[in-house]
Short mmCIF file of C-alpha atoms and ligand atoms in Angstrom, two decimals:
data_model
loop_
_atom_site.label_atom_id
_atom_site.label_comp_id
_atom_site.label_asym_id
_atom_site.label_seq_id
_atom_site.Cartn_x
_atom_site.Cartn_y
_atom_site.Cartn_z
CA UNK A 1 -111.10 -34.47 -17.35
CA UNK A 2 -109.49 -32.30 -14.90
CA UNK A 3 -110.22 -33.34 -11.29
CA UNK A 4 -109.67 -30.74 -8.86
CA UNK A 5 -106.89 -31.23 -5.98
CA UNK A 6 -105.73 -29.46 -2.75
CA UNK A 7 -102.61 -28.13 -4.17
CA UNK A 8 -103.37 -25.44 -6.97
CA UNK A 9 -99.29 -24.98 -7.18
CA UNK A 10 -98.63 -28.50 -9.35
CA UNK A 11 -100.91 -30.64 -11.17
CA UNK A 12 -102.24 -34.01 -10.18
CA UNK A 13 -101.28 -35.82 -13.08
CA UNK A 14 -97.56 -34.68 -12.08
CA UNK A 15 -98.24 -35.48 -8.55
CA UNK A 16 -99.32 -39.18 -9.10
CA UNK A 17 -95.93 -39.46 -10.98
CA UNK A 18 -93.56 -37.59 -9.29
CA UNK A 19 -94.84 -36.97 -5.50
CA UNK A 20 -92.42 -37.68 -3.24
CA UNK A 21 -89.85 -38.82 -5.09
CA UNK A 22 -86.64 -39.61 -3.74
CA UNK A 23 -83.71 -41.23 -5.47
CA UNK A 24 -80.25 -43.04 -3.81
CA UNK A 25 -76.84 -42.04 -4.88
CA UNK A 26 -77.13 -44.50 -8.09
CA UNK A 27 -79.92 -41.59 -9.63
CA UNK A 28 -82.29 -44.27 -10.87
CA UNK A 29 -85.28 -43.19 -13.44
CA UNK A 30 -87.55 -45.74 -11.20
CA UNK A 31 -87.88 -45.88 -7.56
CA UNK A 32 -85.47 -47.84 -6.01
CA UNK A 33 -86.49 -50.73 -3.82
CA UNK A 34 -84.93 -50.72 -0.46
CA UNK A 35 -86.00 -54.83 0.53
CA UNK A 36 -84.19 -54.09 3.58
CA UNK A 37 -84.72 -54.86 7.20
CA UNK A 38 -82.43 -52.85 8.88
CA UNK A 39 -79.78 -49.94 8.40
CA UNK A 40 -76.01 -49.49 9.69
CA UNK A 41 -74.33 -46.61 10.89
CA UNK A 42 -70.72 -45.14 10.47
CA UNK A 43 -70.03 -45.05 14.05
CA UNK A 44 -71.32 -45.54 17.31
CA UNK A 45 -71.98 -41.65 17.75
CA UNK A 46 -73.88 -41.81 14.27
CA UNK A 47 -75.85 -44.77 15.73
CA UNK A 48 -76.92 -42.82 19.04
CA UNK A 49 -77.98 -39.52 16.70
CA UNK A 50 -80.04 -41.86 14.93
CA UNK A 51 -81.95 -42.86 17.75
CA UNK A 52 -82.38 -39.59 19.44
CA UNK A 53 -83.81 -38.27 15.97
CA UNK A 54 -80.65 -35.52 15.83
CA UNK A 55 -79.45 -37.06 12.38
CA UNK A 56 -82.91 -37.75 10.58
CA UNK A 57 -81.68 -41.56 8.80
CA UNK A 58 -83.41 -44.72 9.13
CA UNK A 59 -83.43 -47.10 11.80
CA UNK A 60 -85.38 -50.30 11.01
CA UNK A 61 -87.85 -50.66 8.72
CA UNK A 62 -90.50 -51.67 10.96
CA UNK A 63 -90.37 -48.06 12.06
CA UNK A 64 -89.58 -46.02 8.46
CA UNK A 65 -88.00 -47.15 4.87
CA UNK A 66 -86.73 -45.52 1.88
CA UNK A 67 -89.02 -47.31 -0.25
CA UNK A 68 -92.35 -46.58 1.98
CA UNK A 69 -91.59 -42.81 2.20
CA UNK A 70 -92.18 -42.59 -1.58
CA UNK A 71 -95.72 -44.14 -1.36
CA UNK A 72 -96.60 -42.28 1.64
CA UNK A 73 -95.89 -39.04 0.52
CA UNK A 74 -97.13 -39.53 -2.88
CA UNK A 75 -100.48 -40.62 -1.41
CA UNK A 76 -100.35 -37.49 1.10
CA UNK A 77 -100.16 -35.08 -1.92
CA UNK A 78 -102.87 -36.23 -3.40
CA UNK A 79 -105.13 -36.24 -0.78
CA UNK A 80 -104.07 -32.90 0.78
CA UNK A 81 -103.53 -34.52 3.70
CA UNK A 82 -100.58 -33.86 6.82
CA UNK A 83 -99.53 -37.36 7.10
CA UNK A 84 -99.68 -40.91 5.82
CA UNK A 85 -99.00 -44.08 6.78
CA UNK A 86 -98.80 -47.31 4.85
CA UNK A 87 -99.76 -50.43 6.47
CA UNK A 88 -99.81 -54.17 5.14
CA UNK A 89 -103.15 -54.60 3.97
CA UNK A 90 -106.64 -52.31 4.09
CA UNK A 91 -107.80 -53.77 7.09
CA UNK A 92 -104.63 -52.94 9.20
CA UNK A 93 -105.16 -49.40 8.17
CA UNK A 94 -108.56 -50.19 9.24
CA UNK A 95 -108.23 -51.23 12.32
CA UNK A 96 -104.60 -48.85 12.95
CA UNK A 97 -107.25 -45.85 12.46
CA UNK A 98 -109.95 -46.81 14.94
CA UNK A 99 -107.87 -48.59 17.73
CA UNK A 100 -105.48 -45.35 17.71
CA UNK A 101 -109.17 -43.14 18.04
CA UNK A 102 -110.65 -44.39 20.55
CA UNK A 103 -110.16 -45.46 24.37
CA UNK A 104 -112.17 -48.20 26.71
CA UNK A 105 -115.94 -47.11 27.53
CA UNK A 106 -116.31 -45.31 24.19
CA UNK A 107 -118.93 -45.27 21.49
CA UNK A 108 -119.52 -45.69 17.68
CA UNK A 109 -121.59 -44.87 15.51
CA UNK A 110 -120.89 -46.83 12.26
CA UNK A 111 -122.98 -46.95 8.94
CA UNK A 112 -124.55 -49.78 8.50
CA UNK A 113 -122.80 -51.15 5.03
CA UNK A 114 -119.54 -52.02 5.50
CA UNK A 115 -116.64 -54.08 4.35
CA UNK A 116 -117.65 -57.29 5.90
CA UNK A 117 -114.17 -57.23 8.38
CA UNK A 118 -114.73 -53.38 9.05
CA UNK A 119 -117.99 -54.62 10.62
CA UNK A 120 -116.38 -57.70 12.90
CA UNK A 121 -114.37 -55.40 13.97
CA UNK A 122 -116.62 -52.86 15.14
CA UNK A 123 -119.37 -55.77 16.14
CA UNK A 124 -117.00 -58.53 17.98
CA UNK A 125 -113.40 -57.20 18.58
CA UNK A 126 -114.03 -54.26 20.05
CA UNK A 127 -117.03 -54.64 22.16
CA UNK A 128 -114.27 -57.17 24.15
CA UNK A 129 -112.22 -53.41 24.87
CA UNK A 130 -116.12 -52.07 26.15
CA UNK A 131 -116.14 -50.25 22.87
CA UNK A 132 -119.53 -50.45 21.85
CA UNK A 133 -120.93 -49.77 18.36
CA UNK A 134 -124.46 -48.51 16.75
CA UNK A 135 -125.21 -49.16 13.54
CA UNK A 136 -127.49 -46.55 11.23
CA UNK A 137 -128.58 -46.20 7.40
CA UNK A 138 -125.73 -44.03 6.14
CA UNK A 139 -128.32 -42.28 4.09
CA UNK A 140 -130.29 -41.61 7.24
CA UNK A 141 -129.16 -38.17 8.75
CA UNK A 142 -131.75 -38.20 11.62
CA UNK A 143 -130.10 -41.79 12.82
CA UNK A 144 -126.77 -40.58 12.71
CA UNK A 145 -127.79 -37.43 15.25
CA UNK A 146 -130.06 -39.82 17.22
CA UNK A 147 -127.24 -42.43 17.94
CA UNK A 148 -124.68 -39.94 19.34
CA UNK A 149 -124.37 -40.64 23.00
CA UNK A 150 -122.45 -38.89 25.67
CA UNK A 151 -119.40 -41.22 25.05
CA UNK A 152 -119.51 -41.13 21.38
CA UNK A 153 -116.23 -40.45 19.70
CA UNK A 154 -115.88 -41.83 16.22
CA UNK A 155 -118.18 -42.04 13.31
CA UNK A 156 -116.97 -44.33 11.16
CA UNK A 157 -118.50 -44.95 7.50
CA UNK A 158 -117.81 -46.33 3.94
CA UNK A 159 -119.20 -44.60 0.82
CA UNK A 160 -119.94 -45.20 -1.94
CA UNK A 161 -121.18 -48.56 -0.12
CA UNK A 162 -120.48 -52.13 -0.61
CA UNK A 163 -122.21 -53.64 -3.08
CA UNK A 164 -125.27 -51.56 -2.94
CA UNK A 165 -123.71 -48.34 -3.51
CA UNK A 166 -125.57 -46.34 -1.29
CA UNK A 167 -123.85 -43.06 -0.59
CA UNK A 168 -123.30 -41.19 2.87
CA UNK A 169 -123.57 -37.07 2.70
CA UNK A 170 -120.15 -36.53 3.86
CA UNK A 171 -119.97 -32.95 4.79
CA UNK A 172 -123.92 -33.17 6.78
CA UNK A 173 -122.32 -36.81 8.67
CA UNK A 174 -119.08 -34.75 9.76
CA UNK A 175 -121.06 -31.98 11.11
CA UNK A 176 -123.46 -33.94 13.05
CA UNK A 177 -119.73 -35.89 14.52
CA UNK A 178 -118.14 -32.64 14.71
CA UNK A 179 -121.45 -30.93 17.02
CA UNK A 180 -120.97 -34.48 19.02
CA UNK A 181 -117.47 -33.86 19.56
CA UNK A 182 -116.30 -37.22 17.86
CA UNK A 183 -114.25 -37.86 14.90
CA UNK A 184 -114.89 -38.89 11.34
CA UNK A 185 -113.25 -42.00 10.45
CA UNK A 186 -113.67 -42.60 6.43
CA UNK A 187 -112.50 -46.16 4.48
CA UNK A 188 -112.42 -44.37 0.82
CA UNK A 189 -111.70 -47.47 -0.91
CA UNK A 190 -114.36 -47.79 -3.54
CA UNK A 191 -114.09 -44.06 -4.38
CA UNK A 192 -110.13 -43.73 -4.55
CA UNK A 193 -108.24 -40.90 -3.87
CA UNK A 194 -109.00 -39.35 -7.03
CA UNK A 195 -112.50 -39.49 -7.04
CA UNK A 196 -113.82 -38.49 -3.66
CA UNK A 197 -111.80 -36.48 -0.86
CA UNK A 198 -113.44 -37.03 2.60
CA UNK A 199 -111.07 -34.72 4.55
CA UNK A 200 -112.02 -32.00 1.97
CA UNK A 201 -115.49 -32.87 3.05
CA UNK A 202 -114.83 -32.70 6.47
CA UNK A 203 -113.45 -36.60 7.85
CA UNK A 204 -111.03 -36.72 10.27
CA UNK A 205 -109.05 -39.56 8.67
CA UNK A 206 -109.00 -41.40 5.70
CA UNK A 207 -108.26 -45.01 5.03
CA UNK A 208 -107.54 -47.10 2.33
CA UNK A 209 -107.36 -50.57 1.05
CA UNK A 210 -104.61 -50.28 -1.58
CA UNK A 211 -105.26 -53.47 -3.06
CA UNK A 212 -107.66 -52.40 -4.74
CA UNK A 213 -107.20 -49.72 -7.47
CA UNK A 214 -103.99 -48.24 -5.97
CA UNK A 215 -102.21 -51.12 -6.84
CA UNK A 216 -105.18 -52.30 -9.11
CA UNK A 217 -103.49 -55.01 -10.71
CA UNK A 218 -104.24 -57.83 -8.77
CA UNK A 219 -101.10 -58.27 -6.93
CA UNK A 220 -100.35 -57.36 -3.49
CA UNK A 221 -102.10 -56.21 -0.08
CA UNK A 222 -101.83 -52.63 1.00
CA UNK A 223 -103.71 -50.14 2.94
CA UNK A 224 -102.86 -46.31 3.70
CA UNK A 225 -104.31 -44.31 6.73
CA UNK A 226 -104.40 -40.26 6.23
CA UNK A 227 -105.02 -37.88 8.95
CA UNK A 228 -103.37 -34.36 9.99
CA UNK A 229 -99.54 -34.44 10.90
CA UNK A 230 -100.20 -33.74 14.88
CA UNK A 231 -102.55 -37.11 14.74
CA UNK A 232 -100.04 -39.45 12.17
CA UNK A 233 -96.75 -37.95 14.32
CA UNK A 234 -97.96 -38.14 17.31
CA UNK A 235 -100.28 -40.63 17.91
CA UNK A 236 -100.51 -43.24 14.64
CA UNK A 237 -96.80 -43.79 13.98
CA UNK A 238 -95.93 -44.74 17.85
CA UNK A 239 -98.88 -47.53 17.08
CA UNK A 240 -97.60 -48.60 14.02
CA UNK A 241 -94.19 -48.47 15.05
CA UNK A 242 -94.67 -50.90 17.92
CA UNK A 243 -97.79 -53.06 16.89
CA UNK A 244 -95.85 -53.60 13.69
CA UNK A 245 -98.54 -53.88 11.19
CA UNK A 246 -95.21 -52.88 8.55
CA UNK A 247 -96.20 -52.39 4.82
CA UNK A 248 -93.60 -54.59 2.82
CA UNK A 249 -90.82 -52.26 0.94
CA UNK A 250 -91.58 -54.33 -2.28
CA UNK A 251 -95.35 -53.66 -1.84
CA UNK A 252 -95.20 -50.26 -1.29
CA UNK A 253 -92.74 -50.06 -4.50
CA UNK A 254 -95.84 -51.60 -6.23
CA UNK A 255 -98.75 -49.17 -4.91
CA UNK A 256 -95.86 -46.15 -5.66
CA UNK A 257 -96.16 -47.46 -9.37
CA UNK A 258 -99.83 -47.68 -9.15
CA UNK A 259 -99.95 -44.30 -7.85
CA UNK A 260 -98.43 -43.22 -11.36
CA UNK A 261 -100.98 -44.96 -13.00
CA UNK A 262 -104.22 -44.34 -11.18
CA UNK A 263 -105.46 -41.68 -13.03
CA UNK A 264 -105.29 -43.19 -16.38
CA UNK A 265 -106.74 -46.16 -15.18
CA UNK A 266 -109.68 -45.04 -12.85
CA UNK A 267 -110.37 -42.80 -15.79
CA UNK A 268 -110.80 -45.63 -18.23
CA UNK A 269 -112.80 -47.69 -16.26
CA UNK A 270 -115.03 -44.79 -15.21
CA UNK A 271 -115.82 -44.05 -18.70
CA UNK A 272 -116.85 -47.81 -19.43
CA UNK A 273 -118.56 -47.94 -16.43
CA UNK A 274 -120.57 -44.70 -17.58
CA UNK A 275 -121.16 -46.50 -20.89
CA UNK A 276 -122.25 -50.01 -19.17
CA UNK A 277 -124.68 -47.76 -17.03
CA UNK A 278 -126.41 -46.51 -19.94
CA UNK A 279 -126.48 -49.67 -21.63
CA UNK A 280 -128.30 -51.81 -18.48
CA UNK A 281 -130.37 -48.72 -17.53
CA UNK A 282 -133.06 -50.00 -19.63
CA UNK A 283 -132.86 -53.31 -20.29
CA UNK A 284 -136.23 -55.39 -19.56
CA UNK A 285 -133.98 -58.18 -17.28
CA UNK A 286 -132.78 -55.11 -15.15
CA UNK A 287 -135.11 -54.43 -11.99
CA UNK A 288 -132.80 -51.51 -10.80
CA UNK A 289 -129.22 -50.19 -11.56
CA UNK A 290 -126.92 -48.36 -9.27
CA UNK A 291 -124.48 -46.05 -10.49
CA UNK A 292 -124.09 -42.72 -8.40
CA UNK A 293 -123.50 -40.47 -11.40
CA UNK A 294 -126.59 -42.48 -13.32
CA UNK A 295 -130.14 -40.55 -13.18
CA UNK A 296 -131.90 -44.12 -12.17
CA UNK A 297 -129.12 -43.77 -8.73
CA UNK A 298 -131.85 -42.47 -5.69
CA UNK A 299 -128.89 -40.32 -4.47
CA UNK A 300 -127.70 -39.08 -8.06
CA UNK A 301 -127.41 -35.48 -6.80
CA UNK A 302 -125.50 -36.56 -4.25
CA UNK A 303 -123.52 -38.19 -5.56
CA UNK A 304 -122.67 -35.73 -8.52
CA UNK A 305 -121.77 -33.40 -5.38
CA UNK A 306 -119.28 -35.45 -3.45
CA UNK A 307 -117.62 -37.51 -6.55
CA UNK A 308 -115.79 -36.13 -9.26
CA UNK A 309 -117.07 -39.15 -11.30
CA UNK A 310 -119.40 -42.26 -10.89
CA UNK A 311 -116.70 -44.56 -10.05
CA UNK A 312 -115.82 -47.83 -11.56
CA UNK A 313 -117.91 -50.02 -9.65
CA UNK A 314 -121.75 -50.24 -10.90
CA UNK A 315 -124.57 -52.61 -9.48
CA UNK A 316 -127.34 -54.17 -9.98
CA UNK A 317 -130.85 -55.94 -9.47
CA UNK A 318 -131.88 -58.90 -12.05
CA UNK A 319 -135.29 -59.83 -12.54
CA UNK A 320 -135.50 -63.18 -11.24
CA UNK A 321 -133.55 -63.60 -8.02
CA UNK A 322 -130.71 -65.73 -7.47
CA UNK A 323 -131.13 -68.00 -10.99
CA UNK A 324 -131.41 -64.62 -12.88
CA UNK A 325 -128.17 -63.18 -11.23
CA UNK A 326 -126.14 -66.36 -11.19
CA UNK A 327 -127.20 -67.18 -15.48
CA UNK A 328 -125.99 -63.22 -15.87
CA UNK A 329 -122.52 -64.11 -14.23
CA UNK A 330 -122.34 -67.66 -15.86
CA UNK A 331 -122.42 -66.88 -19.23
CA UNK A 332 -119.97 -64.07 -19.43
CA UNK A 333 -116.40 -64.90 -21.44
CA UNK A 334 -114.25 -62.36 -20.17
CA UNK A 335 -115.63 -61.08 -16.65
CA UNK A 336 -114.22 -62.75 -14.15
CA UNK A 337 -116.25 -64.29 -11.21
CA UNK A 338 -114.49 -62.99 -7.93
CA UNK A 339 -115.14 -61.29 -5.04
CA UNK A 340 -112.43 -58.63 -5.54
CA UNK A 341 -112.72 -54.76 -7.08
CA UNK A 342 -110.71 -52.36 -8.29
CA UNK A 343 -108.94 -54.52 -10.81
CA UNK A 344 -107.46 -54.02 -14.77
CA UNK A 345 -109.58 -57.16 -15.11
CA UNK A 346 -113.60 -56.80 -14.77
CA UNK A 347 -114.98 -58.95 -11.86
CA UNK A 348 -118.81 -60.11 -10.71
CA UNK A 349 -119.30 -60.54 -7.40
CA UNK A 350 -122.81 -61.93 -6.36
CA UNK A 351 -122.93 -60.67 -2.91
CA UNK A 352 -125.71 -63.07 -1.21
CA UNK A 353 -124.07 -65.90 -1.59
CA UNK A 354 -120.47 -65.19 -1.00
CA UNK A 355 -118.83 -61.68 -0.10
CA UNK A 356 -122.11 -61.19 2.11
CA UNK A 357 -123.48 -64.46 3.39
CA UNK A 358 -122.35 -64.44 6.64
CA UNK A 359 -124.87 -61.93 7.38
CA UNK A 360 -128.75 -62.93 8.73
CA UNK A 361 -130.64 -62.91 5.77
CA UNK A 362 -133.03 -60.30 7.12
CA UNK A 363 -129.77 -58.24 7.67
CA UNK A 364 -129.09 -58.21 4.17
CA UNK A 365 -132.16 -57.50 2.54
CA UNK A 366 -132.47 -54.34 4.84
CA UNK A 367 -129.61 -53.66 3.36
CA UNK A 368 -131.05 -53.90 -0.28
CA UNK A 369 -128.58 -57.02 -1.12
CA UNK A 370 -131.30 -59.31 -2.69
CA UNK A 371 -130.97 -62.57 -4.42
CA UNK A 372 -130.71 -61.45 -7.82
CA UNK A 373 -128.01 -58.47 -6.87
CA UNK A 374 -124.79 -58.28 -8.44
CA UNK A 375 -121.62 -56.04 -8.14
CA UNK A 376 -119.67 -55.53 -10.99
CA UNK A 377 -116.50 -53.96 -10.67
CA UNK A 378 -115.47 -52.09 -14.10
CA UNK A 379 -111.94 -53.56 -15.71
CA UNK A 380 -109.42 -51.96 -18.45
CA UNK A 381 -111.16 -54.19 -21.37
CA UNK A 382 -112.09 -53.07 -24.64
CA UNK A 383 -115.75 -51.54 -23.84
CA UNK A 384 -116.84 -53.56 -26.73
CA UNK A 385 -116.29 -56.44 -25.73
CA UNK A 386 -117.58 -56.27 -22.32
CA UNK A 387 -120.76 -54.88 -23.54
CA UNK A 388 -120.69 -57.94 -26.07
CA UNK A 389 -120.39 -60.10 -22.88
CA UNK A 390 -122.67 -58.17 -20.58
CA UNK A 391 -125.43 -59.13 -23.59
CA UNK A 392 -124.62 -62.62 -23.35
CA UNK A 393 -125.20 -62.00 -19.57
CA UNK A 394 -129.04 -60.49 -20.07
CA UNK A 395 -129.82 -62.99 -22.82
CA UNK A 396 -129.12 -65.96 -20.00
CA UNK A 397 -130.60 -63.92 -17.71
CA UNK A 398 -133.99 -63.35 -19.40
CA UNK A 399 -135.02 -67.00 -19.15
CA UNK A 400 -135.35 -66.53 -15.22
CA UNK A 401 -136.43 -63.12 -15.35
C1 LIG B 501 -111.03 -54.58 0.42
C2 LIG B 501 -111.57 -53.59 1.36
C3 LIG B 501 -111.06 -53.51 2.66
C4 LIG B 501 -109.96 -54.41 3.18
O1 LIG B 501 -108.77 -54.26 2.49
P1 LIG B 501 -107.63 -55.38 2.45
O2 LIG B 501 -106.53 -54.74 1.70
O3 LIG B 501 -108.24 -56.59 1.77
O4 LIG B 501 -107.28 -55.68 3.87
C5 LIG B 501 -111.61 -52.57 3.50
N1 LIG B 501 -112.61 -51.75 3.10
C6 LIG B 501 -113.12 -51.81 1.85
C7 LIG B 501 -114.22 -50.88 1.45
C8 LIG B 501 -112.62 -52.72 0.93
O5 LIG B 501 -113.14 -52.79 -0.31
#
């Protein structure tokens, strides 16, 4: 399936492959992997051209690296964005993207399903900077206009959400910032950059957590942050630079080889995810599914508009609370329990009692994370055998339900 990109002159396929490719004097096939602190110069004049930016070389890797510069401008490409910046983990992106945004005495207004340290950031770090935060139902355009105060100056959201799925009208949310004068602030991590493109839409900047399908193997932290060149020269790299939140070389040599297989991979697990939908959607155990490309999804039409496809995450309600849900996720073979996504290997995640429980109970359940939810996050199986173990999952399940 042919998902559309910002640049009409190459294709993405090619782009997750080849973008920003650079090779050393050796001409490897594979990206090199520069595991280097720092670099040396010829001579002392060399050194000082460096430094004033004259001669356009590498300093220390804190600051640039050979082997970063391939993941950031492969993830630019794609995203059609001016600049990108890796970071160590999601979180630093995060927290790179709102900290650079915003000054002391300002305001938020945040959605309220987030990543679980997106919101401790926004609800307890922060407010000790008098940066104050209100939360609304992302699905809620009247609360996003009615929170705007005079010091407003980010919106920051997640969507599709976490683990509910509920989705956030990207384009109406960035006019309603844009009328406020404050910036849109977008963690894109359950939609990837292939499947959803908030700046397209209107965001400001993007973040992501590329541990999850960028590198969607299960083995490093990484996180991106994507805004317009004037904002990542001017005003994110000087953070980076001297906060230091640095992104590995060997990680980012990782995420640059996930890059070249995102496509195919998102791809696959979007069309077993698609086929999992349609298998739960009527089961008797099932008190609600939530797939934004599935009919049963309240925000289907939506969703359809702002993502290319449904995504490879999928939840859902059990009949039968918390024994229903936790019989589901006990008798599977091959899922995994975990509170990860965005892995080759399918995971269940049952939110209440572990990626979520930190939150007042009353909290959640506004939220629509009951007892017998549960997240499943769509692997690279064989779609037979998944649906063979998702069966084993209802017939457990049915005895509670
Ligand atoms: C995982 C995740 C993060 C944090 O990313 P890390 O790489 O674990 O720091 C932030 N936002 C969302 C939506 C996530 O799923």
């Amino acid at each position: 399936m042919g998902i559309p990109h910002p640049d009409d002159a190459i294709e993405l396929d090619t782009l997750l492959i080849r973008g920003g490719l650079t090779r050393s004097n050796y001409g490897e096939t594979s990206e090199a992997i520069h595991m280097t602190s720092g670099f040396t110069y010829g001579s002392a004049a060399e050194a000082e051209a460096r430094f004033t930016g004259e001669n356009p070389g590498f300093v220390y890797s804190r600051y640039a690296n050979p082997t970063l510069d391939i993941f950031e401008q492969r993830l630019r490409q794609i995203e059609g964005a001016g600049g990108c910046h890796g970071t160590s983990s999601g979180m630093a992106a995060v927290y790179a993207a709102l900290a650079t945004s915003l000054n002391a005495g300002d305001h938020v207004v945040a959605s309220r399903a987030l990543f679980g340290s997106c919101h401790v950031i926004l609800s307890t770090i922060l407010p000790r900077y008098n940066i104050t935060t209100t939360f609304v139902d992302g699905d809620d355009l009247k609360a996003w206009e009615s929170a705007v105060r005079p010091n407003t100056k980010v919106f920051f959201l997640e969507t599709p959400a976490n683990p509910t799925l509920a989705l956030v009208d990207l384009k109406a949310v960035s006019a309603i910032a844009h009328a406020a004068g404050a910036k849109v602030i977008v963690d894109n991590a359950f939609a990837t950059p292939l499947l959803q493109r908030p700046l397209m839409l209107g965001a400001d900047i993007v973040t992501y957590s590329a541990t999850k399908h960028i590198d969607g193997q299960g083995r490093c932290l990484g996180g991106a942050v994507l805004g317009t060149s004037e904002y990542c020269t001017d005003v994110l790299q000087p953070f980076l630079r001297h906060t230091g939140p640095a992104l590995s070389p060997f990680n980012a040599w990782l995420l640059s080889k996930g890059l070249e297989t995102l496509s195919l991979r998102v791809q696959r697990s979007c069309d077993t995810a698609e086929i999992l939908a349609d298998h739960l959607g009527d089961k008797p155990q099932v008190a609600k599914l939530l797939y934004p490309h599935h009919d049963s999804h309240p925000q289907v039409e939506l969703g359809r508009r702002q993502m290319y496809r449904g995504g490879t995450i999928l939840s859902l309600e059990l009949k039968g609370g918390r024994a229903a849900a936790w019989a589901f996720m006990d008798a599977f073979k091959i899922i995994d329990i975990s509170n990860n996504l965005g892995d080759s290997k399918s995971l269940i995640t049952h939110p209440t009692t572990t990626t979520h429980r930190a939150m007042a109970e009353e909290d959640r359940l506004a939220m629509g994370i009951t007892e017998g939810l549960v997240r499943l996050s769509v692997g690279l199986e064989g779609v037979n055998d998944l649906l063979a173990d998702i069966d084993r999952g209802l017939k457990a399940a049915a005895a509670h339900s």
